[in-house]
Coordinates of C-alpha atoms and ligand atoms in Angstrom, one line a residue:
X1 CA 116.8 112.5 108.0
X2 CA 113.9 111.7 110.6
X3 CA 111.9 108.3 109.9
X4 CA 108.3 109.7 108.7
X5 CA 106.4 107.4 111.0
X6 CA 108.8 106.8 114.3
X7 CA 110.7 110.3 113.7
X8 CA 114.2 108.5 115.0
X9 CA 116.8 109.0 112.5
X10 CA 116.7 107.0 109.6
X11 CA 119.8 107.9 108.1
X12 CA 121.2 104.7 107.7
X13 CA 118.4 102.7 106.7
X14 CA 118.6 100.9 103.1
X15 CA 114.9 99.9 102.8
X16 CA 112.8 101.1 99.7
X17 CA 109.4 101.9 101.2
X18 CA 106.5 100.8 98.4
X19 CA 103.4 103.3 99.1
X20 CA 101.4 100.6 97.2
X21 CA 103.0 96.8 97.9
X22 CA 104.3 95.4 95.0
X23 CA 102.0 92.6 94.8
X24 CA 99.5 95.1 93.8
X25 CA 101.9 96.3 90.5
X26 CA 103.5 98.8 92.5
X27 CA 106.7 100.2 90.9
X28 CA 106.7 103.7 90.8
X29 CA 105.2 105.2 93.3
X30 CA 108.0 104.6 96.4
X31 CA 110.0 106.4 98.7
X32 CA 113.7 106.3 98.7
X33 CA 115.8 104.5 101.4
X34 CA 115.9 107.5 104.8
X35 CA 112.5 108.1 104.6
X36 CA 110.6 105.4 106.4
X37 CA 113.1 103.7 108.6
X38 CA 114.0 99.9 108.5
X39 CA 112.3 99.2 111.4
X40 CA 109.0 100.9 110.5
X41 CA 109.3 99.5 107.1
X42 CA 109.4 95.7 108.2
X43 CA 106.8 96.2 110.7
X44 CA 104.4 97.6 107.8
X45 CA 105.3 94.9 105.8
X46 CA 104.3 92.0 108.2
X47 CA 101.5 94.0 110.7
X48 CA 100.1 96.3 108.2
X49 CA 100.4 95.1 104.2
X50 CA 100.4 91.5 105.1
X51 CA 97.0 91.5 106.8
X52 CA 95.5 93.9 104.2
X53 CA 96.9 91.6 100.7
X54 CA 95.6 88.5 102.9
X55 CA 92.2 89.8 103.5
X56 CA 89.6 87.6 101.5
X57 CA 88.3 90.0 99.2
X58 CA 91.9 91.1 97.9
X59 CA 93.1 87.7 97.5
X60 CA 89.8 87.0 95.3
X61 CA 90.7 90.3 93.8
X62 CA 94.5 89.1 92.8
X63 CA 93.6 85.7 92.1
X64 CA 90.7 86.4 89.3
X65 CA 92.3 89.6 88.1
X66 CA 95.5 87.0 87.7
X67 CA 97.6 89.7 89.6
X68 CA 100.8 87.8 90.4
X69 CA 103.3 89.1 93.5
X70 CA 106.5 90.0 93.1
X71 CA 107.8 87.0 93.5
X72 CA 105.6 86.0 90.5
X73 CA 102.9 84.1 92.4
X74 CA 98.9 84.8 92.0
X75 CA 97.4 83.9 96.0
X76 CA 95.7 80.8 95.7
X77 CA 91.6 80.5 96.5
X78 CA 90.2 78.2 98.5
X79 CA 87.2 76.7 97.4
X80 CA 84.7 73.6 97.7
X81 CA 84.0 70.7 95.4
X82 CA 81.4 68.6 95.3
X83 CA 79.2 68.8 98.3
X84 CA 81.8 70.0 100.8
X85 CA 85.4 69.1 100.2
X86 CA 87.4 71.8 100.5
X87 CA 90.0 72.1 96.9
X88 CA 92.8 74.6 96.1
X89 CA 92.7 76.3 93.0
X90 CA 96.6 77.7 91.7
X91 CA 97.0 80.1 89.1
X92 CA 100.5 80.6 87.2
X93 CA 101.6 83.8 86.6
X94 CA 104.0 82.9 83.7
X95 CA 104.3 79.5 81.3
X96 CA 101.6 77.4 79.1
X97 CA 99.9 75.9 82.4
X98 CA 96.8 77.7 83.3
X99 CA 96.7 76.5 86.8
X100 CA 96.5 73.6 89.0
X101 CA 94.4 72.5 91.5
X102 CA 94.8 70.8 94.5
X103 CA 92.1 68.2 95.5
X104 CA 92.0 66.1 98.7
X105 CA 91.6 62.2 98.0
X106 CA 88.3 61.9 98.9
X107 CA 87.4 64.0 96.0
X108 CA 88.3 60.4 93.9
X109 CA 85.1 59.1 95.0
X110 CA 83.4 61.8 93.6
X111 CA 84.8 61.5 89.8
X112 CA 83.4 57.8 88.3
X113 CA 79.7 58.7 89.2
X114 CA 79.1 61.9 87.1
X115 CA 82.4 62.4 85.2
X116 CA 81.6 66.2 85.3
X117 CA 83.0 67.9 88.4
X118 CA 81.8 71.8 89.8
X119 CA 84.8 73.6 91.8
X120 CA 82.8 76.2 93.8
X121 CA 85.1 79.5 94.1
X122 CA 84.0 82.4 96.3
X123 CA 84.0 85.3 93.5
X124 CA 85.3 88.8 94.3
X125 CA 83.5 90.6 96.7
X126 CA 83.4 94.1 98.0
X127 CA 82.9 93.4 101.4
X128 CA 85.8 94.7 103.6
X129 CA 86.9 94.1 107.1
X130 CA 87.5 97.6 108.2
X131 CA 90.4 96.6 110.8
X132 CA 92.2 94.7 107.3
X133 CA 92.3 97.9 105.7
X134 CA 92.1 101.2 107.8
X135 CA 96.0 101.2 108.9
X136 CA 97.1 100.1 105.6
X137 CA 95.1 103.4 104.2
X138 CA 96.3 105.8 107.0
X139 CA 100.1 104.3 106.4
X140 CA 99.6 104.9 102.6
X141 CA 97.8 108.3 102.5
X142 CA 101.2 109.7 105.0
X143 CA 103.7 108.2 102.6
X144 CA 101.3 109.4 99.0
X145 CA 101.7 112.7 100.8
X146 CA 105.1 112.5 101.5
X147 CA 106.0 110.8 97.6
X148 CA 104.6 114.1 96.2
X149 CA 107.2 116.2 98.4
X150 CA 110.1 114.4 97.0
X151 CA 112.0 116.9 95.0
X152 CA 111.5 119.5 98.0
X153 CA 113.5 118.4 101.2
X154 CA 112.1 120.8 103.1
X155 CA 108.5 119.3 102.4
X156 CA 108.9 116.0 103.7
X157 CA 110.5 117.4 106.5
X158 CA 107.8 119.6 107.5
X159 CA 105.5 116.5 107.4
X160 CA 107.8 114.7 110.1
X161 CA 107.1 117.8 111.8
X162 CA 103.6 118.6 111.5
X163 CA 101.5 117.5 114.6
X164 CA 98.5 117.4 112.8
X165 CA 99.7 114.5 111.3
X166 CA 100.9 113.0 114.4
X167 CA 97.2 110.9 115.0
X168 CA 97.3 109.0 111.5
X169 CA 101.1 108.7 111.6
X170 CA 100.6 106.7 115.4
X171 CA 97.6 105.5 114.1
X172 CA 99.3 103.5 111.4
X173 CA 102.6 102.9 113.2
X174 CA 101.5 102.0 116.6
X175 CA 98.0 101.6 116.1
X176 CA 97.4 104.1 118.1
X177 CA 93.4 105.2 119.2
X178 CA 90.2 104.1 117.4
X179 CA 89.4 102.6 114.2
X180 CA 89.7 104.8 111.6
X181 CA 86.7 104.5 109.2
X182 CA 87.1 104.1 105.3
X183 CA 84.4 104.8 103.0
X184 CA 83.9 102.7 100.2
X185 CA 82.1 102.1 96.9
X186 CA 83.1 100.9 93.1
X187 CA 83.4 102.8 90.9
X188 CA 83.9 100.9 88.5
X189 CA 83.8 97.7 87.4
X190 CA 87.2 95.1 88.5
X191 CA 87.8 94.1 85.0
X192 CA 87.0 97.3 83.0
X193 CA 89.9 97.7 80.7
X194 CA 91.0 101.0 79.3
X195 CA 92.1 101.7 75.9
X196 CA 95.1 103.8 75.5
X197 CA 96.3 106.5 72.9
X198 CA 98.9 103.8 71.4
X199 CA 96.1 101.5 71.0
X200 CA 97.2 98.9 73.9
X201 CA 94.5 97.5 76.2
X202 CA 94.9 98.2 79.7
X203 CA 93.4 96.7 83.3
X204 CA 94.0 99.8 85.8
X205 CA 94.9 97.9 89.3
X206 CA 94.9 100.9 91.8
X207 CA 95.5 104.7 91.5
X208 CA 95.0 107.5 93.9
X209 CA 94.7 111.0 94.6
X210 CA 94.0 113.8 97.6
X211 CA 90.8 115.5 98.2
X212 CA 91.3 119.0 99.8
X213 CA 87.5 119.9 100.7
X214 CA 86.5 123.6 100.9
X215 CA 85.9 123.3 104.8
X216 CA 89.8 122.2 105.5
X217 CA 89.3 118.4 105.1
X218 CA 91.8 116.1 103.4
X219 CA 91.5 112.5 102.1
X220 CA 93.4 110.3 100.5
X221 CA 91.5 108.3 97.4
X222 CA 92.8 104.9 96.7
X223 CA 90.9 102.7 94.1
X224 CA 92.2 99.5 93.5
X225 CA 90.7 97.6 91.0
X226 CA 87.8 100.0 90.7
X227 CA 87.2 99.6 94.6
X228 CA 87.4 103.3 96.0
X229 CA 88.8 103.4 99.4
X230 CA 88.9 106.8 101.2
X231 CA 90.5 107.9 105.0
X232 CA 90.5 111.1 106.2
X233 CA 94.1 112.5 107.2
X234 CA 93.1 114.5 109.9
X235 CA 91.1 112.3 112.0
X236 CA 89.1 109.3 112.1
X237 CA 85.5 110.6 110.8
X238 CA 84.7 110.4 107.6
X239 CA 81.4 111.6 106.9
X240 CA 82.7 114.9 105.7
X241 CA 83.5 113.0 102.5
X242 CA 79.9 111.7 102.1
X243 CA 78.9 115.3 102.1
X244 CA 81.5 116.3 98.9
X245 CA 80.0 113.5 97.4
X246 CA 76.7 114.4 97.7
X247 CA 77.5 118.1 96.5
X248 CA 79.5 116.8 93.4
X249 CA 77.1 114.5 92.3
X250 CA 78.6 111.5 93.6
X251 CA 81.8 111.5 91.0
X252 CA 85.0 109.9 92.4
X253 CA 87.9 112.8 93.3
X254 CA 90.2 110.5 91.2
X255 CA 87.9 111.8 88.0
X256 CA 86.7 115.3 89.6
X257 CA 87.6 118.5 87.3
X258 CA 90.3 116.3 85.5
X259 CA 89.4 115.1 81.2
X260 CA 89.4 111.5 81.7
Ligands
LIG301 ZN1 110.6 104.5 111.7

């Protein structure tokens, strides 16, 4: 079996690829050992998912959503107290202590005078860094594509073949070419909770889906926490998508033609 990204074989290669990292609540949607090779998997891992879970706005994400990694930690946020000392605020994951938070010792001085002390956190935001996300979209829409082909050899071969797909696949491996734009919006709030048909509340931390436009255009949809994140799989524009939008009245793919 051919690697999907680096098409060397990846026969003996033990590695698990996540299409969403597990520090997101990904457990289901992965791609057995073969299909992305070891090599390709580590380098996402550090060069591609790292950067993206580290980016500011995901790490406010996890840490107010209380999203812990897989290791069972929620990031940490930096944040200011009093005028301008800079404090760490922990969350725990698991046990009766909420959190803890890390203050330097100048922050002493600060305590006898008021006794009431204001942490400053930044709150989630939004605003992305384009180059923080756009490979980890182009690596995840390939492998989405290629988790759907599973039960169907054949399929996930042809996609190792298919040169169309050769720009995103270097694109996310090598970085290959220019930045490929995402579009973005909410569409819906981070902490809307869903209600399911057993009763049980639910928070819904990502889910995605494909677009196939009537012009020949396809896009992979990834909302996490309500944040909708779209790349184009056959090239780095993206405006075709703003069009669709604009003739479907602006309702997210993930929702389109479906009874949710
Ligand atoms: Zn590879």
């Amino acid at each position: 079996m051919l690697c999907l990204f680096c098409k060397k074989d990846a026969q003996g290669s033990r590695s698990v690829e996540h299409v969403v990292p597990e520090s997101l609540g990904n457990t289901t949607m992965t791609l057995p050992a073969g299909t992305v090779c070891d090599a390709c998997n580590n380098y996402f891992a550090v060069k591609v998912e790292k950067p993206f879970l580290e980016s500011p706005s995901i790490v406010a994400l996890r840490f107010h959503q209380a999203i812990p990694s897989k290791k069972r930690r929620i990031p940490p946020l930096e944040g200011a107290f009093g005028p301008d000392l800079p404090v760490t605020v922990y969350r725990h994951a698991d046990g009766p202590l909420g959190g803890v938070i890390s203050v330097p010792w100048e922050a002493m001085s600060y305590l006898p005078n008021g006794g009431k002390a204001v942490i400053n956190l930044p709150a989630a935001s939004d605003e992305w860094r384009v180059e923080e996300v756009s490979r980890f979209m182009a690596k995840a829409a390939l492998e989405s594509l290629a988790a759907r082909l599973l039960d169907n050899p054949v399929g996930v071969h042809s996609l190792v073949a298919d040169a169309q797909l050769d720009p995103i696949r270097d694109y996310a491996r090598y970085g290959k070419g220019k930045l490929w734009p995402i579009h973005s919006r909410r569409i819906y709030e981070a902490d809307k909770s869903w209600v399911l048909s057993t009763g049980e509340t639910v928070q819904r931390v990502w889910e995605s889906d494909f677009l196939h436009t009537s012009r020949g255009e396809v896009y992979y949809v990834l909302a996490v926490f309500g944040l909708e994140l779209v790349i184009n799989l056959l090239g780095p524009v993206v405006q075709g998508y703003q069009t669709w939008l604009a003739e479907n009245r602006g309702m997210s793919p993930l929702y389109h033609g479906k009874n949710a």
